[in-house]
XYZ file of C-alpha atoms in Angstrom:
548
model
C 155.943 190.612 160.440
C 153.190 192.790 159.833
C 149.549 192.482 159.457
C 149.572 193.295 155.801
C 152.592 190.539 155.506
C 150.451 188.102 157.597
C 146.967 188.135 155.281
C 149.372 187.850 152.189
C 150.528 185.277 153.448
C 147.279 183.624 154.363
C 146.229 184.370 150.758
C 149.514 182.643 149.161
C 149.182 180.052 151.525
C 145.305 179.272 150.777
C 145.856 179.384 146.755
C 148.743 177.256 146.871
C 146.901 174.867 148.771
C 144.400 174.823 145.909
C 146.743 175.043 143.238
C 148.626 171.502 144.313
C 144.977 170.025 144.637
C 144.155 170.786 141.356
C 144.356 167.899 138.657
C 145.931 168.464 135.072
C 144.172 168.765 132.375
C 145.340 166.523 129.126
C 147.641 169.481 128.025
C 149.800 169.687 131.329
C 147.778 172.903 132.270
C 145.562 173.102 135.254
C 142.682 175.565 133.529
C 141.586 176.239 129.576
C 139.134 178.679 130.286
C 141.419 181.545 131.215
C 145.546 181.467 130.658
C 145.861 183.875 133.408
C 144.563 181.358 135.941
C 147.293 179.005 135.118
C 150.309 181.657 135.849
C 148.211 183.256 139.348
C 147.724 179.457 140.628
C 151.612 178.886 139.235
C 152.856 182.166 141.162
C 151.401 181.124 144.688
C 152.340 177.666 144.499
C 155.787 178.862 144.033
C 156.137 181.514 146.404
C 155.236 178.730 148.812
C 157.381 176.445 148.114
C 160.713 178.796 148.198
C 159.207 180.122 151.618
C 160.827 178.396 154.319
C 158.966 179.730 157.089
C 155.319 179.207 155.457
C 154.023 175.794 156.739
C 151.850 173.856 154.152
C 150.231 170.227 153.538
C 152.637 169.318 150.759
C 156.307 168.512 149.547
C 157.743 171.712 148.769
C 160.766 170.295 146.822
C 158.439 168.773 144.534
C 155.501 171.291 143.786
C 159.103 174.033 143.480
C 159.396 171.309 140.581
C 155.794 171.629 138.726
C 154.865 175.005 139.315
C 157.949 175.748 137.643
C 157.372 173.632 135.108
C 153.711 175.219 134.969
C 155.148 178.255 134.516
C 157.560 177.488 131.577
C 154.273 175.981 130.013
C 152.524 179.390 130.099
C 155.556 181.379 129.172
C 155.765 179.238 125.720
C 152.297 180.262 124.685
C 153.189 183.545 123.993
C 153.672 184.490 120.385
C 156.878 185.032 120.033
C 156.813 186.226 115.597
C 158.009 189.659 115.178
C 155.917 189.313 111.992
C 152.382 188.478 113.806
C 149.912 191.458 114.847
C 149.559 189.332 117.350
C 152.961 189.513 118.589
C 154.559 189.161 122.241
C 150.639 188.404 123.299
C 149.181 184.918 124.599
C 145.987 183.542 124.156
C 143.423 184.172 126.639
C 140.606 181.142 126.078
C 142.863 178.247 125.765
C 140.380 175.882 123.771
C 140.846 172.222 123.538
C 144.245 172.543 122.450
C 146.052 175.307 124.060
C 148.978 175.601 121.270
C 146.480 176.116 118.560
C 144.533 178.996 120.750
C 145.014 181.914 119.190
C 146.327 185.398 120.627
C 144.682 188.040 122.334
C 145.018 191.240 123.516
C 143.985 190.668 127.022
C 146.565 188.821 128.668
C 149.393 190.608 128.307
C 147.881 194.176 129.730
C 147.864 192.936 133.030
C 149.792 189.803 133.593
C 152.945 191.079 131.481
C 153.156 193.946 134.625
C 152.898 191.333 137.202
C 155.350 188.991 135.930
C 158.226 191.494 135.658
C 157.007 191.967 139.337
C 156.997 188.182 140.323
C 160.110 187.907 138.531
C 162.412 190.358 140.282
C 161.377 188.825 144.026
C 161.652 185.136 142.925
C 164.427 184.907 140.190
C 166.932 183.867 142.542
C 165.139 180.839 143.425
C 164.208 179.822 139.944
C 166.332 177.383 137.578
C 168.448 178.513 134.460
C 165.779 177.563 132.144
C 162.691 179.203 133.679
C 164.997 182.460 134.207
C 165.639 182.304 130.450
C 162.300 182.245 129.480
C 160.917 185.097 131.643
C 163.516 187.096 130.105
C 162.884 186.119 126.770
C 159.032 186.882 127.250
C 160.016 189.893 128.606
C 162.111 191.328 125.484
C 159.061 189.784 123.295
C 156.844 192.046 125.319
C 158.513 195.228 125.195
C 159.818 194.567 121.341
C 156.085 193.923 120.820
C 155.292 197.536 121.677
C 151.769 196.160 122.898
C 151.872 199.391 125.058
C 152.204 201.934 122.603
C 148.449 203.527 123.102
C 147.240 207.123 122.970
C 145.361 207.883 125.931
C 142.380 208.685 124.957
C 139.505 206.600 127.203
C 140.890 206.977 130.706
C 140.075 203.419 131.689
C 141.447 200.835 133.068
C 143.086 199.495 129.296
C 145.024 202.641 129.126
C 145.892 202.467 132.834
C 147.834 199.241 132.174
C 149.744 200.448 129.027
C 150.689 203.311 130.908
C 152.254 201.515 133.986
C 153.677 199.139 130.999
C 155.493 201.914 129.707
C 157.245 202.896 133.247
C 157.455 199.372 133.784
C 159.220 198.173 130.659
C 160.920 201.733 129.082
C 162.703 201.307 132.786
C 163.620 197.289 131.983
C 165.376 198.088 128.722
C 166.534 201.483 129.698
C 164.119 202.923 126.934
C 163.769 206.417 128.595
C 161.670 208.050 125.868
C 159.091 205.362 126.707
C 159.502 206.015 130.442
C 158.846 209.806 129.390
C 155.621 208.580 127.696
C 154.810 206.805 130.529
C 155.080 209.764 132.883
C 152.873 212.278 130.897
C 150.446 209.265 130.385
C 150.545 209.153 134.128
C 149.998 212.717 135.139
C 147.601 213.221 132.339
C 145.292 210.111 133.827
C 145.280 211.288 137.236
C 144.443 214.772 136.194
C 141.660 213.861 134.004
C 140.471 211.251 136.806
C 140.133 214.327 139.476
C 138.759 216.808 137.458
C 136.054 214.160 135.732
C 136.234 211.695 138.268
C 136.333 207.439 137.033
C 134.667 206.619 133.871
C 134.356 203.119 135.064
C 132.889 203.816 138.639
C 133.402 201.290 140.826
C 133.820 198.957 138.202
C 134.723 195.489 139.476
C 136.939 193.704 138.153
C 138.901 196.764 136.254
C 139.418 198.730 139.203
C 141.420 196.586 140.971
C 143.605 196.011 137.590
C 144.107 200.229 138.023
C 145.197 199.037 141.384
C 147.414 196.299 140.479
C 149.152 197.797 137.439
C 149.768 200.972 139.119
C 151.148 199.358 142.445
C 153.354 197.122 140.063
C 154.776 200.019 138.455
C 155.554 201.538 142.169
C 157.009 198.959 143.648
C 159.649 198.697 140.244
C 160.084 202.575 139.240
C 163.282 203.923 140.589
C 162.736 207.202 139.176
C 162.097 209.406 142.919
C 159.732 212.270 140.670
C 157.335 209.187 138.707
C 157.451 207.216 141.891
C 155.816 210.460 143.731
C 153.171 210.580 141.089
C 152.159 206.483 141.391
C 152.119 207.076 144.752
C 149.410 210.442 144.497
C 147.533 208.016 141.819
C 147.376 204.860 144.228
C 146.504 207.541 147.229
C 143.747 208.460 144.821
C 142.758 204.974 144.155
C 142.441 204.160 147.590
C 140.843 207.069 148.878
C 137.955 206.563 145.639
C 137.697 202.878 147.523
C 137.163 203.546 150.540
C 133.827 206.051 149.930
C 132.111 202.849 148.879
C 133.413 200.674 151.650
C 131.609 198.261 154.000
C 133.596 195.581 155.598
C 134.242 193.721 152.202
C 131.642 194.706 150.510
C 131.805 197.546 147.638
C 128.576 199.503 148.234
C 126.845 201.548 145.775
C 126.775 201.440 142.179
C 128.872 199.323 140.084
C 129.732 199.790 136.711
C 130.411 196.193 135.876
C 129.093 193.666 137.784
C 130.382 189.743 137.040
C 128.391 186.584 138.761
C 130.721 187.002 141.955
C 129.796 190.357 142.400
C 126.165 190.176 142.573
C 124.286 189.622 144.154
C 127.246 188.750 146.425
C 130.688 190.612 147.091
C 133.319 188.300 145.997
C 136.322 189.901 144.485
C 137.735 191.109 147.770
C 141.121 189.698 148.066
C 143.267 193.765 147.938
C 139.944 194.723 150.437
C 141.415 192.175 152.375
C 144.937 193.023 152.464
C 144.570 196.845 152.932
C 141.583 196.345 155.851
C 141.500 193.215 157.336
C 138.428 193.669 159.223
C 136.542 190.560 157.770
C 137.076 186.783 157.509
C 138.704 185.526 154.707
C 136.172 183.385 152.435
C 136.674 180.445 151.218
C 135.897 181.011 147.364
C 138.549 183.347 145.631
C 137.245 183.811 142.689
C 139.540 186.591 141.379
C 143.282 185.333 142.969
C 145.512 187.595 140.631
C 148.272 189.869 142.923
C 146.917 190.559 146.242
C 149.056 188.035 147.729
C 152.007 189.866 146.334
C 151.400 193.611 145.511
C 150.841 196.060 148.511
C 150.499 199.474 148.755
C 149.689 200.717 151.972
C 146.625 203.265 152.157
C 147.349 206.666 153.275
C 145.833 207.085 157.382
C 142.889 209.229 156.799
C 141.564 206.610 154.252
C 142.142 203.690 155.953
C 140.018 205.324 159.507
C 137.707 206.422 157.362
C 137.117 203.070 155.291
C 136.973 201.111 159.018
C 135.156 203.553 161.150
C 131.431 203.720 160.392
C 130.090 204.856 163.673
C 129.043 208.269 162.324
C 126.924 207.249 159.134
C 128.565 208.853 156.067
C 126.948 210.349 152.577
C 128.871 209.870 150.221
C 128.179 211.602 146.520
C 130.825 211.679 143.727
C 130.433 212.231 139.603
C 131.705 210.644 136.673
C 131.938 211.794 132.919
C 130.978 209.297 131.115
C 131.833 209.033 126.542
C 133.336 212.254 125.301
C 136.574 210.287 124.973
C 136.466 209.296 120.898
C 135.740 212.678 118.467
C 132.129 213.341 118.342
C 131.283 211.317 121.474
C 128.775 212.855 123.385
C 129.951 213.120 127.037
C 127.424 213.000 129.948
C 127.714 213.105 133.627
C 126.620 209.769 136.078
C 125.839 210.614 139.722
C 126.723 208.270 142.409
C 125.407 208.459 145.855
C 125.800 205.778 148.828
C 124.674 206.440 152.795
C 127.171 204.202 154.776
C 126.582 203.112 158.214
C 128.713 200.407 160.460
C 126.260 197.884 159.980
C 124.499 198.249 156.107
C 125.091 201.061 153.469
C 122.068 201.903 150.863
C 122.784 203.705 147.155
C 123.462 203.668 143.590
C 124.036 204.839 140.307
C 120.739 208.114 139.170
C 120.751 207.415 135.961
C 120.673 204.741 133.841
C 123.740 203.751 131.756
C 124.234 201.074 128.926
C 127.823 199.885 130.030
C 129.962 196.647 128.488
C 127.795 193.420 128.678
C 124.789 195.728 130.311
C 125.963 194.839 133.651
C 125.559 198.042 135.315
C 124.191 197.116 138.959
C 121.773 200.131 139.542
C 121.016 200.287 143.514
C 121.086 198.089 146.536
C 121.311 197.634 150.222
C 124.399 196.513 151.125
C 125.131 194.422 154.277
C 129.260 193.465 154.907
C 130.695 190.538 154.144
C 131.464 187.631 156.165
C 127.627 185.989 156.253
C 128.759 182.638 155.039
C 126.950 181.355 152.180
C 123.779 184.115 152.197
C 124.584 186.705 149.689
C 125.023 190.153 150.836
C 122.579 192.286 148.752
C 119.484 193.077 148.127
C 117.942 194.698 145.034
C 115.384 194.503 142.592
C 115.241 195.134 138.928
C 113.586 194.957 135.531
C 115.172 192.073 133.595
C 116.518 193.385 130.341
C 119.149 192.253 127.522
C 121.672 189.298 129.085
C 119.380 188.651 131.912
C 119.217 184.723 132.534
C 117.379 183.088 135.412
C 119.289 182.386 138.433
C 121.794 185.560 137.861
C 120.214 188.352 138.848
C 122.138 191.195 136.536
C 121.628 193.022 133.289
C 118.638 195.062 134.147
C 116.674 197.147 131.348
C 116.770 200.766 130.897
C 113.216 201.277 132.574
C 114.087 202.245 136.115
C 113.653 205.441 138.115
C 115.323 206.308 141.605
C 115.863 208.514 144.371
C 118.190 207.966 146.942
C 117.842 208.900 150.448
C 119.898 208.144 153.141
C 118.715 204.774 154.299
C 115.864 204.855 151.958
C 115.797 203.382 148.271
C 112.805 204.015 146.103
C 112.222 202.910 142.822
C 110.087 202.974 139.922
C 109.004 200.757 136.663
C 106.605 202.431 134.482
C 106.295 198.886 133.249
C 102.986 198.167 130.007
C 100.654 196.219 131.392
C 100.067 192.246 131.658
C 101.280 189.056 133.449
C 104.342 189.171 130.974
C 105.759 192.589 132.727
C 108.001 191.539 135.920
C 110.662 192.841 137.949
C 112.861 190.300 140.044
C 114.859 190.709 143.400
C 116.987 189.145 145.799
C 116.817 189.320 149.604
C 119.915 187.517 152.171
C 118.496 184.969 154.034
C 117.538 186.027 157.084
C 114.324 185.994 159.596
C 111.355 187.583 156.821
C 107.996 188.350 158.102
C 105.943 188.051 154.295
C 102.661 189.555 153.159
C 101.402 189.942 149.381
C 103.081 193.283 148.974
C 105.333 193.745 151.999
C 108.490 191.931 153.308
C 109.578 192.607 156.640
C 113.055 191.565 157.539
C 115.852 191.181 160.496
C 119.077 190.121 158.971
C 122.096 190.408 160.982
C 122.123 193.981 162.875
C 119.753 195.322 160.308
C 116.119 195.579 159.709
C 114.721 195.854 156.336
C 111.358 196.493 154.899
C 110.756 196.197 151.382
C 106.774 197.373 150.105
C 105.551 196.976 146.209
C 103.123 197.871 144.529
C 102.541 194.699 143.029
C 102.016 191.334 145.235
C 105.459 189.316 145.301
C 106.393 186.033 145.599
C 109.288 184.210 146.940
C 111.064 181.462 146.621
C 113.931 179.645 149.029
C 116.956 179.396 147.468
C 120.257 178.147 149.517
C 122.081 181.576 149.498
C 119.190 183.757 149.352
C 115.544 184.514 148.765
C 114.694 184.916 144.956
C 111.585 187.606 144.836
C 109.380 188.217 141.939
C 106.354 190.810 141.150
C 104.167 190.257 137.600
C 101.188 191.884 136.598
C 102.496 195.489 134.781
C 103.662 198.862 136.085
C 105.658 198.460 139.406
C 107.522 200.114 142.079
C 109.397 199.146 145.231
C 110.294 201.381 148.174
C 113.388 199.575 150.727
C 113.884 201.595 154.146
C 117.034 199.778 156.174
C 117.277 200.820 160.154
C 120.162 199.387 161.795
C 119.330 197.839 165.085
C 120.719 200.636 167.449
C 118.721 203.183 165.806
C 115.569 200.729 165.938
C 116.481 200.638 169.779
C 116.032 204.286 170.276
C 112.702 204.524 168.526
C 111.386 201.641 170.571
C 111.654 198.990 168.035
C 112.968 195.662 169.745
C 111.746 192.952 167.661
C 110.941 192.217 164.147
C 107.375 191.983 165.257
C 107.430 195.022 166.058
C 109.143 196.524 163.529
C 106.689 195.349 160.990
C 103.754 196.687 162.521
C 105.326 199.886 162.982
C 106.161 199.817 159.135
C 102.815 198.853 158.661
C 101.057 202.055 159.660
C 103.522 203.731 157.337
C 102.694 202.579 153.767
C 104.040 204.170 150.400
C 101.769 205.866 147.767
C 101.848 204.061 144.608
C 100.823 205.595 141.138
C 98.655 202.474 139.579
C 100.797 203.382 136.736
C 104.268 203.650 138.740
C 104.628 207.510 137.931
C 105.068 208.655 141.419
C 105.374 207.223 144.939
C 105.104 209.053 147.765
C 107.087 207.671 151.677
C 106.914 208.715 155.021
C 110.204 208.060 156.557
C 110.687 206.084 159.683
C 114.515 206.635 160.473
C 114.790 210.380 159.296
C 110.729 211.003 159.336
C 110.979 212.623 155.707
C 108.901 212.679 153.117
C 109.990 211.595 150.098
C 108.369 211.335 146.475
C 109.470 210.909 143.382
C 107.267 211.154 140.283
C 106.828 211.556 136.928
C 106.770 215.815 135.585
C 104.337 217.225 132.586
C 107.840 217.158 130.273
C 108.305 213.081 130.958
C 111.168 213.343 133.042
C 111.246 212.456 136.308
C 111.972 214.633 139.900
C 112.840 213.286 143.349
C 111.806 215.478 146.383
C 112.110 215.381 149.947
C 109.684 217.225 152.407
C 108.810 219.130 149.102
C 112.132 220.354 147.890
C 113.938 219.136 144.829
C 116.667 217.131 144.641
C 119.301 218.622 142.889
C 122.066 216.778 141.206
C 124.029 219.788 141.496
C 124.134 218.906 145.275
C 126.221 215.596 144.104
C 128.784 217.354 141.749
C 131.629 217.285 144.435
């Protein structure tokens, strides 16, 4: 068995485990809040159960029994009325009483894909009945033509109708729709290299690119469409791995939910492909990884586990331009990985679904039991809530430097004005404006121009700065390179740091740092025309530089 075989296992092993634990609702299902739940919790309990050589805590004869019969409950919420819009669709939000929820669009993009997947390796050991009635969904999926899109968006909606179309046009021998499918395919890798992703590094949609397109691969038969999935998952993979860190997805992120900041969560494929972390204990996004596998091509997968040499990574995105008239603009993303923290984001500022874009952080891996993993700091801005530390405002500015993060917030004055942060818990030296930190392999020091205070939270260290107009500068040295420049405690580190304070604008229109790692200097302030421009050791920073 192989390693990849091995963690998949794990992973079905671990849900299922959960899945038996968990108690019915009222309705016979085990969640309301999200259908989907119900068939990924159904699918690992019953992969376990038909696996003879998979040990587990529980009665295998019996849980074959109920997640079968879970599954022939979610199968039966789908709308099955040639006559509804809402045909061959289920209902995502189940409500109080799931056969009065009503249909959405949701669902079926993704899970329709995987259960023509989860069908064709488990059917044999499934009853008459529950065969039936994956079949019939099936025929009420592709009759539904839920699929039939234009690609116009290049995200990760039109990536699932288009493996949909391979995947089904191939089920009912439909090979016009396969067709479709294929120039849908080609077209959305094209556009994808030439523009790069519209949602970049957008958690959770990228991994349903990743899922829908390894689905699609692992069914297609077709030798010249199975070459082209195979370029688009090499792609995919490749795209990963630039923003890669031991679990963690460094960098900016497009969409950020609760379990992705300020703490990596949605890492089960990471898992699979690399390995090179512990599994946690919260899942909170189980979908396919326990099932779907496509195997990274060589260069990606040394490049994505080897950090010794620290890597820069800087890509581009066009964002909009997709509907007539939309205006189409260009997002730059830039990351500096290392083998023990990576330090980046997203230069400029973009209003994405929910305002969850996660701007900039410092990223450590994985793996640090309950601590989170990040640490950022933000002005608070539509969404925002206390205690979730996303959806900043559009007042921000940033340069980027290697290990060095500065930012700016031309905040109005007054107590009112704040920005927030979070730090991992770790051993912090604090002053009124500085935080000095060891945390793992990696020492951090954060400086403000405001004073900042912090509270103890069980995960992490909640930060906050009042008062008006702000800035904060982060410089991250991992411990090896603190070594060679004679740094050997955090003591010491701190008073080094000290003698090396940023320049603050009182108004947060320029600050001005002094290196320590790369001994650079580094400003970024506001010009006579109102824009801002990032320099280092008096040269501009170009974006043009980042257009690769």
């Amino acid at each position: 068995m192989t390693t990849y075989e091995q963690r998949q296992r794990e992973i079905i092993r671990r849900i299922a485990i959960k899945a038996q634990k968990q108690p019915l609702l009222g309705s016979g299902l085990w969640f309301h809040h999200d259908i989907r739940d119900n068939f990924y919790y159904a699918a690992y309990l019953f992969a376990a159960s038909v696996d003879p050589d998979l040990s587990v805590p529980f009665d295998k004869e019996l849980t074959l029994a109920s997640s079968s019969q879970m599954l022939l409950k979610v199968l039966k919420l789908q709308d099955r009325d040639p006559d509804s819009p809402t045909y061959g669709h289920w209902p995502l939000g189940l409500g109080p009483v799931p056969k009065e929820a009503k249909p959405n669009t949701l669902p079926v993009e993704l899970m329709g894909s995987l259960m023509v997947y989860f069908y064709r390796d488990h059917q044999e050991h499934m009853s008459q009945p529950l065969q039936a009635a994956f079949e019939n969904a099936f025929e009420h999926m592709y009759k539904s033509r839920f699929y039939a899109k234009e690609i116009r968006e290049f995200n990760h909606h039109e990536a699932k109708y288009t493996a949909a179309k391979l995947i089904f046009g191939q089920m009912f021998r439909d090979y016009e729709l396969v067709e479709d499918g294929h120039r849908s395919l080609v077209r959305t890798l094209r556009h994808i290299r030439e523009n790069g992703m519209r949602e970049y590094g957008a958690l959770p949609w990228f991994w349903h690119w990743v899922q829908a397109f390894t689905a699609a691969w692992e069914l297609v038969e077709d030798v010249d469409i199975n070459r082209d999935l195979s370029d688009m998952l090499d792609y995919l993979w490749h795209e990963r791995s630039l923003y890669y860190l031991r679990g963690a997805w460094a960098g900016p992120h497009a969409r950020s939910l609760p379990h992705d900041a300020p703490k990596d969560g949605n890492v089960l494929f990471d898992y699979v492909q690399f390995g090179d972390f512990p599994l946690p204990d919260e899942m909170p996004r189980t979908e396919f990884a326990g099932f779907l596998y496509y195997e990274a091509p060589e260069d990606v997968s040394r490049n994505a586990l080897d950090r010794s040499i620290p890597l820069e990574a800087a890509r581009y995105a066009v964002l909009g331009g997709g509907a007539a008239g939309e205006e189409s603009r260009r997002i730059h993303k830039y990351v500096y990985i290392t083998e023990d923290y990576a330090a980046g984001g997203a230069w400029e500022r973009v209003r994405e679904y929910d305002n969850e874009q996660h701007r900039w952080d410092v990223t450590l891996p994985i793996g640090r039991g309950q601590s989170i993993n990040q640490l950022y700091f933000f002005h608070p801005g539509e969404g925002y809530a206390e205690l979730d530390p996303r959806h900043e405002s559009d007042i921000g500015e940033v340069l980027f430097r290697k290990n060095v993060v500065i930012a700016l917030y031309p905040l109005p004055e007054g107590e009112e004005s704040r920005i927030v942060g979070v730090l991992p818990k770790g051993e912090w030296i604090r002053e009124p404006n500085a935080l000095f930190g060891f945390v793992d392999r990696v020492y951090l020091a954060v400086r403000l121009l405001r004073p900042c205070q912090v509270e103890e939270l069980a995960d992490r260290d909640a930060a906050e700065s009042r008062g008006g107009p702000n800035g904060v500068v982060v410089e991250a040295i991992g411990r090896a390179d603190a070594e060679r420049l004679c740094i050997g405690s955090l003591q010491e580190f701190a008073a080094v740091m000290r003698e090396r304070e940023p320049e603050f604008a009182a108004d947060a229109t320029r600050a001005f740092y002094r290196s320590l790692a790369a001994d650079e200097e580094l400003e970024l302030s506001r010009g006579t025309d109102g824009g801002y421009q990032a320099s280092v050791n008096g040269e501009a920073v170009s974006f043009a530089r980042y257009e690769v």
